[in-house]
Short mmCIF file of C-alpha atoms and ligand atoms in Angstrom, two decimals:
data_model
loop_
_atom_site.label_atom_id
_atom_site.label_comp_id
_atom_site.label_asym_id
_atom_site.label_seq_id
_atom_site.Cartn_x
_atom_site.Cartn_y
_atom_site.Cartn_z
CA UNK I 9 -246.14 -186.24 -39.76
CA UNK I 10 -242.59 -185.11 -40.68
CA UNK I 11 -240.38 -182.33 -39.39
CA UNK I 12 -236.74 -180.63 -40.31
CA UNK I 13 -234.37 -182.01 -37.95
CA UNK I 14 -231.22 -180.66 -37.91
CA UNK I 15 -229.36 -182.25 -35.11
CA UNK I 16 -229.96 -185.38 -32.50
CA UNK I 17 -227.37 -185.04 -30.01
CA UNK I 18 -227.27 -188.01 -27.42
CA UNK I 19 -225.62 -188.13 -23.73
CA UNK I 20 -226.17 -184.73 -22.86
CA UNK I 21 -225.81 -183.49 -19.06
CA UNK I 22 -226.81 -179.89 -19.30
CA UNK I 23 -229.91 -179.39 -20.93
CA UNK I 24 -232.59 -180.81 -18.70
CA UNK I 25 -232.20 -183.17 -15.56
CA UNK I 26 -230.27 -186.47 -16.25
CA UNK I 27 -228.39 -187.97 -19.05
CA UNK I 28 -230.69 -186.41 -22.23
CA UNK I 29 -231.19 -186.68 -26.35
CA UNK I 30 -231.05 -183.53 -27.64
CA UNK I 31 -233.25 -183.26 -30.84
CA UNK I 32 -232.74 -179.66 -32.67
CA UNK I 33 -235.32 -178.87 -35.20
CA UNK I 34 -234.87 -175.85 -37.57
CA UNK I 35 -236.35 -172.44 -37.91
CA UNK I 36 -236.14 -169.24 -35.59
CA UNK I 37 -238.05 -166.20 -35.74
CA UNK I 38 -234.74 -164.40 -33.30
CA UNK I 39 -231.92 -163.43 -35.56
CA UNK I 40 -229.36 -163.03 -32.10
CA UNK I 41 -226.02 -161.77 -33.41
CA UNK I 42 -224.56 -164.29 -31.01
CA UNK I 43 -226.60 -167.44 -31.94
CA UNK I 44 -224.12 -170.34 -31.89
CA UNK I 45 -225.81 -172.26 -34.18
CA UNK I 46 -226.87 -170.32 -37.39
CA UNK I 47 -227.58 -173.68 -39.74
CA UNK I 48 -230.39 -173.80 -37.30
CA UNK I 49 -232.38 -169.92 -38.25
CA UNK I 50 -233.51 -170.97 -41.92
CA UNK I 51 -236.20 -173.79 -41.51
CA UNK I 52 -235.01 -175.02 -44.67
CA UNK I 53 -232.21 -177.69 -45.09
CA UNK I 54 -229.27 -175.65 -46.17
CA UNK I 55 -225.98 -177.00 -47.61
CA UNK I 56 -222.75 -176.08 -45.32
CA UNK I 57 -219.55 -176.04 -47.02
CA UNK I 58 -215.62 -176.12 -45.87
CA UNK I 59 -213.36 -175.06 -48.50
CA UNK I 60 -210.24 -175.85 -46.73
CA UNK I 61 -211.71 -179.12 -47.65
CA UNK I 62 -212.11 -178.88 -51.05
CA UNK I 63 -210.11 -180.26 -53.80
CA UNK I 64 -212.11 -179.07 -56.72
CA UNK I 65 -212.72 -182.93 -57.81
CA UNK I 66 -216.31 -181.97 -58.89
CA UNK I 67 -218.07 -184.82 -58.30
CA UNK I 68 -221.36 -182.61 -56.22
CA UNK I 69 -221.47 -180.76 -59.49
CA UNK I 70 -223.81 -183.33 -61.37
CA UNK I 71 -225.18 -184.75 -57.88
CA UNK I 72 -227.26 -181.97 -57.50
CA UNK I 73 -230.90 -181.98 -58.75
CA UNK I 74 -231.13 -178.30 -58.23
CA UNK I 75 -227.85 -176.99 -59.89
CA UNK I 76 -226.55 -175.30 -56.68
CA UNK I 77 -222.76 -176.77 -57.37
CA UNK I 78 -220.04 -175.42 -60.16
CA UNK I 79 -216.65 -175.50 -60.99
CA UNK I 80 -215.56 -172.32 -62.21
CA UNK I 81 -211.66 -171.09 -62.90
CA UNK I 82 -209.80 -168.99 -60.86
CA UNK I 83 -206.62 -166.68 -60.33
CA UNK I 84 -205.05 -169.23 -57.65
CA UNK I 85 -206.77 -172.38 -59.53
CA UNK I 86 -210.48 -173.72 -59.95
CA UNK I 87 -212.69 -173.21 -57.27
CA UNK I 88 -216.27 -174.73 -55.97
CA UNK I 89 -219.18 -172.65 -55.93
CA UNK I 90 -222.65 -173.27 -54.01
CA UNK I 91 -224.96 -171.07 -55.67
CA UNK I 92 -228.72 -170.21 -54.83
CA UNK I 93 -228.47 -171.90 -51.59
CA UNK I 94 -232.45 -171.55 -50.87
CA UNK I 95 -232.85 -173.91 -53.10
CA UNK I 96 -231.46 -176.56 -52.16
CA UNK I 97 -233.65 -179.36 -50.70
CA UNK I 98 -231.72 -180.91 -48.39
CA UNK I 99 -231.37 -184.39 -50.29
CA UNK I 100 -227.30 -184.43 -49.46
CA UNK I 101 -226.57 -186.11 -52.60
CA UNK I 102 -223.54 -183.49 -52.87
CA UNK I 103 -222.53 -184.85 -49.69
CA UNK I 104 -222.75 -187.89 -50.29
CA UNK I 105 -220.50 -187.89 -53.10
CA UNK I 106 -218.06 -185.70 -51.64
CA UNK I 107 -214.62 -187.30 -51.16
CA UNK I 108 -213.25 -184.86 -48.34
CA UNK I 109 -215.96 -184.11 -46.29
CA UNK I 110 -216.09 -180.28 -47.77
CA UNK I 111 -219.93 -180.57 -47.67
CA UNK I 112 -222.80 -181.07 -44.72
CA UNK I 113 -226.86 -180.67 -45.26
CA UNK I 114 -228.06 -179.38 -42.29
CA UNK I 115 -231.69 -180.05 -41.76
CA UNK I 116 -233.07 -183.40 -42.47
CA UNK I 117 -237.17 -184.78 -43.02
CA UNK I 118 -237.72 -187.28 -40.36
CA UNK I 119 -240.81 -188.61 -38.96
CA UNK I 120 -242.25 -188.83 -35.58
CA UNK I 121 -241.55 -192.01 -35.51
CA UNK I 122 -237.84 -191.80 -36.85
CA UNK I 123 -237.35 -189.35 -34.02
CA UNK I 124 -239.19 -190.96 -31.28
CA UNK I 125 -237.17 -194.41 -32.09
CA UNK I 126 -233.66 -192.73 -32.06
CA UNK I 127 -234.36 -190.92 -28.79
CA UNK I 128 -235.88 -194.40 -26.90
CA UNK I 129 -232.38 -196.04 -27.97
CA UNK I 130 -231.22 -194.59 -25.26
CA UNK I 131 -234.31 -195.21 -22.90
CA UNK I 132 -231.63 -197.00 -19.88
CA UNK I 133 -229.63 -194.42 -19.34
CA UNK I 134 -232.77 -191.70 -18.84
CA UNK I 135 -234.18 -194.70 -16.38
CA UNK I 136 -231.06 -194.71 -14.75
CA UNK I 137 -230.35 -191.28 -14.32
CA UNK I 138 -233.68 -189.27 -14.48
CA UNK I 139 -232.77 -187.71 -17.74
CA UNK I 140 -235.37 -187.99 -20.98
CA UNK I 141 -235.86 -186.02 -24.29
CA UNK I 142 -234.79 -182.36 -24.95
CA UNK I 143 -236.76 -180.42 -28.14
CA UNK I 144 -233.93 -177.72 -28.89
CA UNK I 145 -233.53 -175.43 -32.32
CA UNK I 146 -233.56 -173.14 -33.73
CA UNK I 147 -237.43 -172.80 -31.87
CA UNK I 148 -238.73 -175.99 -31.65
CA UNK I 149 -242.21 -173.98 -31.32
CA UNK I 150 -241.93 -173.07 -35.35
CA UNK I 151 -242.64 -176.90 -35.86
CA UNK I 152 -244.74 -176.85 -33.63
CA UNK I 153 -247.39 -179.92 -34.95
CA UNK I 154 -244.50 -182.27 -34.93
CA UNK I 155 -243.24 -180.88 -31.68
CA UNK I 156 -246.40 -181.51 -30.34
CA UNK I 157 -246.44 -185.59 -31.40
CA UNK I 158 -242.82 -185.87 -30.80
CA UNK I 159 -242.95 -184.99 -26.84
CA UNK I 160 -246.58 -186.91 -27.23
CA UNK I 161 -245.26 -190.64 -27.98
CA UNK I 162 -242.59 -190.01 -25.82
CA UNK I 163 -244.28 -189.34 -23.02
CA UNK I 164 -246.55 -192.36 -23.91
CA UNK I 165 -243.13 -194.27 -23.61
CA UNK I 166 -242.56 -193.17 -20.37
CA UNK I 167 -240.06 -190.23 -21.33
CA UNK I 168 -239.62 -187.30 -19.13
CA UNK I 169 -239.81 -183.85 -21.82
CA UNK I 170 -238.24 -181.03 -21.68
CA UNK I 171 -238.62 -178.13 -24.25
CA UNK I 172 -236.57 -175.62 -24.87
CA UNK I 173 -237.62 -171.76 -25.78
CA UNK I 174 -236.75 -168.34 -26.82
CA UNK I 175 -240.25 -167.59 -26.04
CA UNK I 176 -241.08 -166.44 -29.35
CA UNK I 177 -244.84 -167.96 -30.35
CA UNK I 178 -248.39 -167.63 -30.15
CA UNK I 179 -249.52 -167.96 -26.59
CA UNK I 180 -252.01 -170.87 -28.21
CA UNK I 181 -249.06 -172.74 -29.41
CA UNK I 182 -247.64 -172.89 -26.13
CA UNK I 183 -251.34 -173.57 -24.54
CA UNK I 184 -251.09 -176.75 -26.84
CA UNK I 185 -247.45 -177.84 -26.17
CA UNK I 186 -247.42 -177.38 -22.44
CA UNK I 187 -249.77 -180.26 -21.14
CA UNK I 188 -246.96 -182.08 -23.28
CA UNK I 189 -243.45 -180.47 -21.21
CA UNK I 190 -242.26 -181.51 -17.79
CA UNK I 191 -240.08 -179.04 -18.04
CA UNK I 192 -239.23 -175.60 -20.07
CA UNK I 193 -236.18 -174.14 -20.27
CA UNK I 194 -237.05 -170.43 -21.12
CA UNK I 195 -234.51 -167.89 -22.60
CA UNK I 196 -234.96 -164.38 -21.28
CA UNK I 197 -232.30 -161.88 -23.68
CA UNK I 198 -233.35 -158.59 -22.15
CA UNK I 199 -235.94 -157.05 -19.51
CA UNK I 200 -236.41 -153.77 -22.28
CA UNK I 201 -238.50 -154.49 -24.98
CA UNK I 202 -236.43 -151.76 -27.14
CA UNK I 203 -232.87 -153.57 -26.06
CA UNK I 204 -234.49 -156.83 -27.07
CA UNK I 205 -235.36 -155.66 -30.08
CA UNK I 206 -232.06 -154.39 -31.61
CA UNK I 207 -230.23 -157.48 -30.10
CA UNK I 208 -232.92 -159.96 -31.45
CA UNK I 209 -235.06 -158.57 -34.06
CA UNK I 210 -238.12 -158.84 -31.89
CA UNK I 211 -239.05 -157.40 -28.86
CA UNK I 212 -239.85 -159.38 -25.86
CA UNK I 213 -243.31 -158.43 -24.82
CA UNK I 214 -244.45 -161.64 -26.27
CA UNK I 215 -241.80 -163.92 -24.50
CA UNK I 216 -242.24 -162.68 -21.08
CA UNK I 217 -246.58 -162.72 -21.11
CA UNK I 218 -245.70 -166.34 -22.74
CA UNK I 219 -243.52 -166.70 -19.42
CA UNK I 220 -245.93 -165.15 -17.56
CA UNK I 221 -248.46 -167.77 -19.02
CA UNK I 222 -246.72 -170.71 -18.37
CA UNK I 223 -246.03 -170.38 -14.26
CA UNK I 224 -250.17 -169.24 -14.43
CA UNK I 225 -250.53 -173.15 -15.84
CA UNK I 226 -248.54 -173.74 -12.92
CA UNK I 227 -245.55 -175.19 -15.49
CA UNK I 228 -241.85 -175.90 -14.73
CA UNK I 229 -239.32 -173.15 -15.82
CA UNK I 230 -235.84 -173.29 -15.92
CA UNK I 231 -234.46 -169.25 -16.83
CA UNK I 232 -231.75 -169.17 -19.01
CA UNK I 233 -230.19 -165.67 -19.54
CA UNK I 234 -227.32 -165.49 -22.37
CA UNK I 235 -224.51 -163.27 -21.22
CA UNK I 236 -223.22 -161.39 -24.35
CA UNK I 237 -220.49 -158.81 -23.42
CA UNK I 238 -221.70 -155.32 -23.69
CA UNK I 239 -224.72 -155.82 -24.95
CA UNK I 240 -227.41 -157.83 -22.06
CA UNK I 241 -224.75 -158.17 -19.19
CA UNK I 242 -225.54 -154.70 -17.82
CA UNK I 243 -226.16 -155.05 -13.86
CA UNK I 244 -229.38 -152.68 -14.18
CA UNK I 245 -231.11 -155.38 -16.61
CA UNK I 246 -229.98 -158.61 -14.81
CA UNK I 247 -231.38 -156.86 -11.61
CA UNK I 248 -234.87 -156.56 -13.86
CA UNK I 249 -234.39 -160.27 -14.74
CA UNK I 250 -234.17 -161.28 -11.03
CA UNK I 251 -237.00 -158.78 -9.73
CA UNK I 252 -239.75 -160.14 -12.17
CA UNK I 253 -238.70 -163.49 -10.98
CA UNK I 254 -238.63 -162.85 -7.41
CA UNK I 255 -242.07 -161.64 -7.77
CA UNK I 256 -242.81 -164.92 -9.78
CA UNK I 257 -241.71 -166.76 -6.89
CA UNK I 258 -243.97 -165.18 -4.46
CA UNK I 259 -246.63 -165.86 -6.55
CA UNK I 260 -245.91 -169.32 -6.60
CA UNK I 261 -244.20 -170.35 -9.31
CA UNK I 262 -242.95 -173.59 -10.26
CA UNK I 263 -238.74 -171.90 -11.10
CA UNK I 264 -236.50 -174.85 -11.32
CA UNK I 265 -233.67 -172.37 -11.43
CA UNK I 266 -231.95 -169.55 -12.96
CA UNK I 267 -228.56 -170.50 -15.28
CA UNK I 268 -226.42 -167.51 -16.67
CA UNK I 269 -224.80 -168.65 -20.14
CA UNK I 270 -222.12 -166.62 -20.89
CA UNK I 271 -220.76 -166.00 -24.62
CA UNK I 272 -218.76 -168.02 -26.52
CA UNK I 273 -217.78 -168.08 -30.20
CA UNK I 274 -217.99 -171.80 -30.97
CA UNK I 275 -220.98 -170.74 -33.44
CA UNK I 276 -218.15 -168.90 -35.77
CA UNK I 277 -217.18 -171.25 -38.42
CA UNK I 278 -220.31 -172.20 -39.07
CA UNK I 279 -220.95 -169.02 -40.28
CA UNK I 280 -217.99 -169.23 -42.64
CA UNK I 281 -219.19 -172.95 -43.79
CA UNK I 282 -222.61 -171.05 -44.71
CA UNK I 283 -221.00 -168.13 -46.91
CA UNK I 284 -222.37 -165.46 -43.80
CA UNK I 285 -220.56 -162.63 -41.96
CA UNK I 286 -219.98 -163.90 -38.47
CA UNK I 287 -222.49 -160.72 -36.75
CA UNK I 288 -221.33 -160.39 -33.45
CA UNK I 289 -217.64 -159.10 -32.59
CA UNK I 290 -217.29 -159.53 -28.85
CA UNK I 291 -214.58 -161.30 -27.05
CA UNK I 292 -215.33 -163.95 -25.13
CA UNK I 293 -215.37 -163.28 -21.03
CA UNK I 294 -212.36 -163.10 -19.34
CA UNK I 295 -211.84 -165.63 -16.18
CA UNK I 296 -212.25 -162.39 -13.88
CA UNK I 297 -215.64 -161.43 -15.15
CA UNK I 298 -216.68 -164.78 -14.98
CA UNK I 299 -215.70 -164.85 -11.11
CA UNK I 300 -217.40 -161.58 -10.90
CA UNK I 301 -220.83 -163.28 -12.34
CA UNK I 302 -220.45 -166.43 -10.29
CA UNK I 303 -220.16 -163.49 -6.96
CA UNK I 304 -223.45 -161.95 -8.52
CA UNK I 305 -225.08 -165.07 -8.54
CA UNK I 306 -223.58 -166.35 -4.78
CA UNK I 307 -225.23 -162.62 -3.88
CA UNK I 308 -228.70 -163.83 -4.58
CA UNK I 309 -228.47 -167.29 -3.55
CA UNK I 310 -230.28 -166.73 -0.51
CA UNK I 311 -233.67 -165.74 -2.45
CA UNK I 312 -234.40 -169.14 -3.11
CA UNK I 313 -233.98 -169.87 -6.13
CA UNK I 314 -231.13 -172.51 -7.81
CA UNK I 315 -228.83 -170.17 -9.87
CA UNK I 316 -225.21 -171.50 -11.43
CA UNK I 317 -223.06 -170.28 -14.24
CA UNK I 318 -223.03 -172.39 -16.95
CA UNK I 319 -219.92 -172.43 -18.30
CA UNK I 320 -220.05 -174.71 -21.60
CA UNK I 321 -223.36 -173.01 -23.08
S1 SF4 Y 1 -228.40 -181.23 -50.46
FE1 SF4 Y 1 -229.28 -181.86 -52.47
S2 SF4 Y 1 -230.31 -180.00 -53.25
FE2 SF4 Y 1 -228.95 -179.34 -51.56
S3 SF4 Y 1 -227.06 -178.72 -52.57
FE3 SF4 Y 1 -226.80 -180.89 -51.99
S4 SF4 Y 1 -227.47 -182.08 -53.77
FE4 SF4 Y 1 -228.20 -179.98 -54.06
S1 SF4 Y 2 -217.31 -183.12 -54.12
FE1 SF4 Y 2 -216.40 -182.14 -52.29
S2 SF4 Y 2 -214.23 -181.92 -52.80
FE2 SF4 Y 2 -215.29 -182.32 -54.76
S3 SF4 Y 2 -215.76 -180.23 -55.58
FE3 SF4 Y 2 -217.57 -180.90 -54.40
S4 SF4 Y 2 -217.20 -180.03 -52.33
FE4 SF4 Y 2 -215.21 -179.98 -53.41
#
């Protein structure tokens, strides 16, 4: 079985317990205006392209198998062109022959195998430090099959799994995946199905009876709520957030903690290097509203629950 991988990151600290490999596979049914990785939406490969890079030298243009590369003439001198982008199959020849570096293929076929053996390179350090395997995206739950074998074998290795979610899938796909995830980390955007909808594309009924589902199976849930200035931060919908989950609690469910992500614009070139309009306009946080978060959170500490501002995310 094969998925579209478009990212294996290795030594991470903050997504999961321990020292983690991140593996990112492609496709979202979410279009967030904030998402900081848009190569990850399509769950095609897709060709990502600098032109600060570029030096016109041509040598993608007959690499291609598909055509997608041209030369073409220009008031300020010839330029490169990547045309009919949804085409392109992800080979990377074009990147391969690129001199400068202009060109990236996000979204690779890899195997479970491929993917299981990269992540147990680093078996010692998740021994060492209680860390494992992280399924990121995009939604890992659109690939859901190979999701499914991936946290599989490494749990037959020994591999603590963690899987991370906007939420956005058939209840039986998470039924299937969760005997297979020590721990989720679960994205919740907005309490208002409406307000969810114009920020995401979808509303959230979905996510939060998914949610809902998961503490039932008695599963492990890390929240993770996305700050985005002006448009989720408002105190009236965090306070929704942190009721539902207070009830959770007291029902008995298995919270490993609430984390408040605020916005960042890391994602922005990338949506240059893909020939997009970067979709979201807001300025990051300033330090003061980030103090003013951190005294929200200190303000609920006592209700049990392990909440911290993550500050890189
Ligand atoms: S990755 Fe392959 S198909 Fe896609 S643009 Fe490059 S050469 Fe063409
Ligand atoms: S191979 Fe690289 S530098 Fe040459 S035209 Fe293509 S993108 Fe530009």
């Amino acid at each position: 079985m094969r998925g579209i991988v478009f990212n294996m990151q290795r030594y991470s600290i903050h997504d999961g317990p321990g020292t983690r490999t991140l593996v990112f596979l492609k496709g979202c049914p979410l279009r967030c205006g904030w998402c900081s990785n848009p190569e990850s939406q399509s769950p095609r490969p897709e060709i990502l392209f600098e032109p600060e890079r570029c030096s016109a030298c041509g040598a993608c243009v007959p690499a291609c198998p598909e055509g997608l590369h041209s030369l073409r003439a220009g008031p300020s001198g010839t330029a490169h062109l990547v045309e009919r982008v949804a085409s392109c199959r992800g080979c990377g020849a074009c990147a391969d022959e690129c001199p400068n570096g202009a060109l990236r293929v996000s979204g690779r076929s890899m195997s479970v195998e491929e993917v299981v053996d990269a992540v147990m390179r680093d078996a010692p350090f998740y021994w060492q430090s209680g860390g494992g395997v992280t399924l990121s995206g995009g939604e890992a739950t659109m690939q859901a099959a190979f999701a499914r074998e991936v946290l599989m074998a490494c749990r037959d290795n020994g591999v603590h799994t963690a899987l991370e979610t906007c939420g956005m899938a058939d209840w039986e796909t998470f039924r299937e995946l969760a005997p297979h995830v020590d721990l989720f980390l679960y994205d919740i955007k907005h309490m208002d199905d409406e307000v969810h909808r114009r920020l995401t594309g979808a509303g959230n009924r979905r996510i939060l009876d998914n949610l809902h589902g998961l503490f039932r199976m008695g599963k492990k849930v890390l929240i993770r709520m996305p700050l985005i200035p002006g448009l989720n931060d408002d105190p009236a919908g965090l306070e929704a957030a942190f009721a539902m989950l207070r009830e959770e609690a007291a029902r008995g469910a298995d919270i490993a903690g609430v984390e408040l992500l605020p916005y960042h614009r890391y994602g922005e070139g990338k949506y240059r290097q893909l020939g997009r309009a970067y979709p979201c306009g807001a300025e990051p946080y300033t330090e003061e509203r980030l103090e003013a978060f951190k005294a929200f959170l200190a303000a609920r500490s006592t209700e049990g629950l392990p909440l911290r501002l993550v500050r890189h995310a």
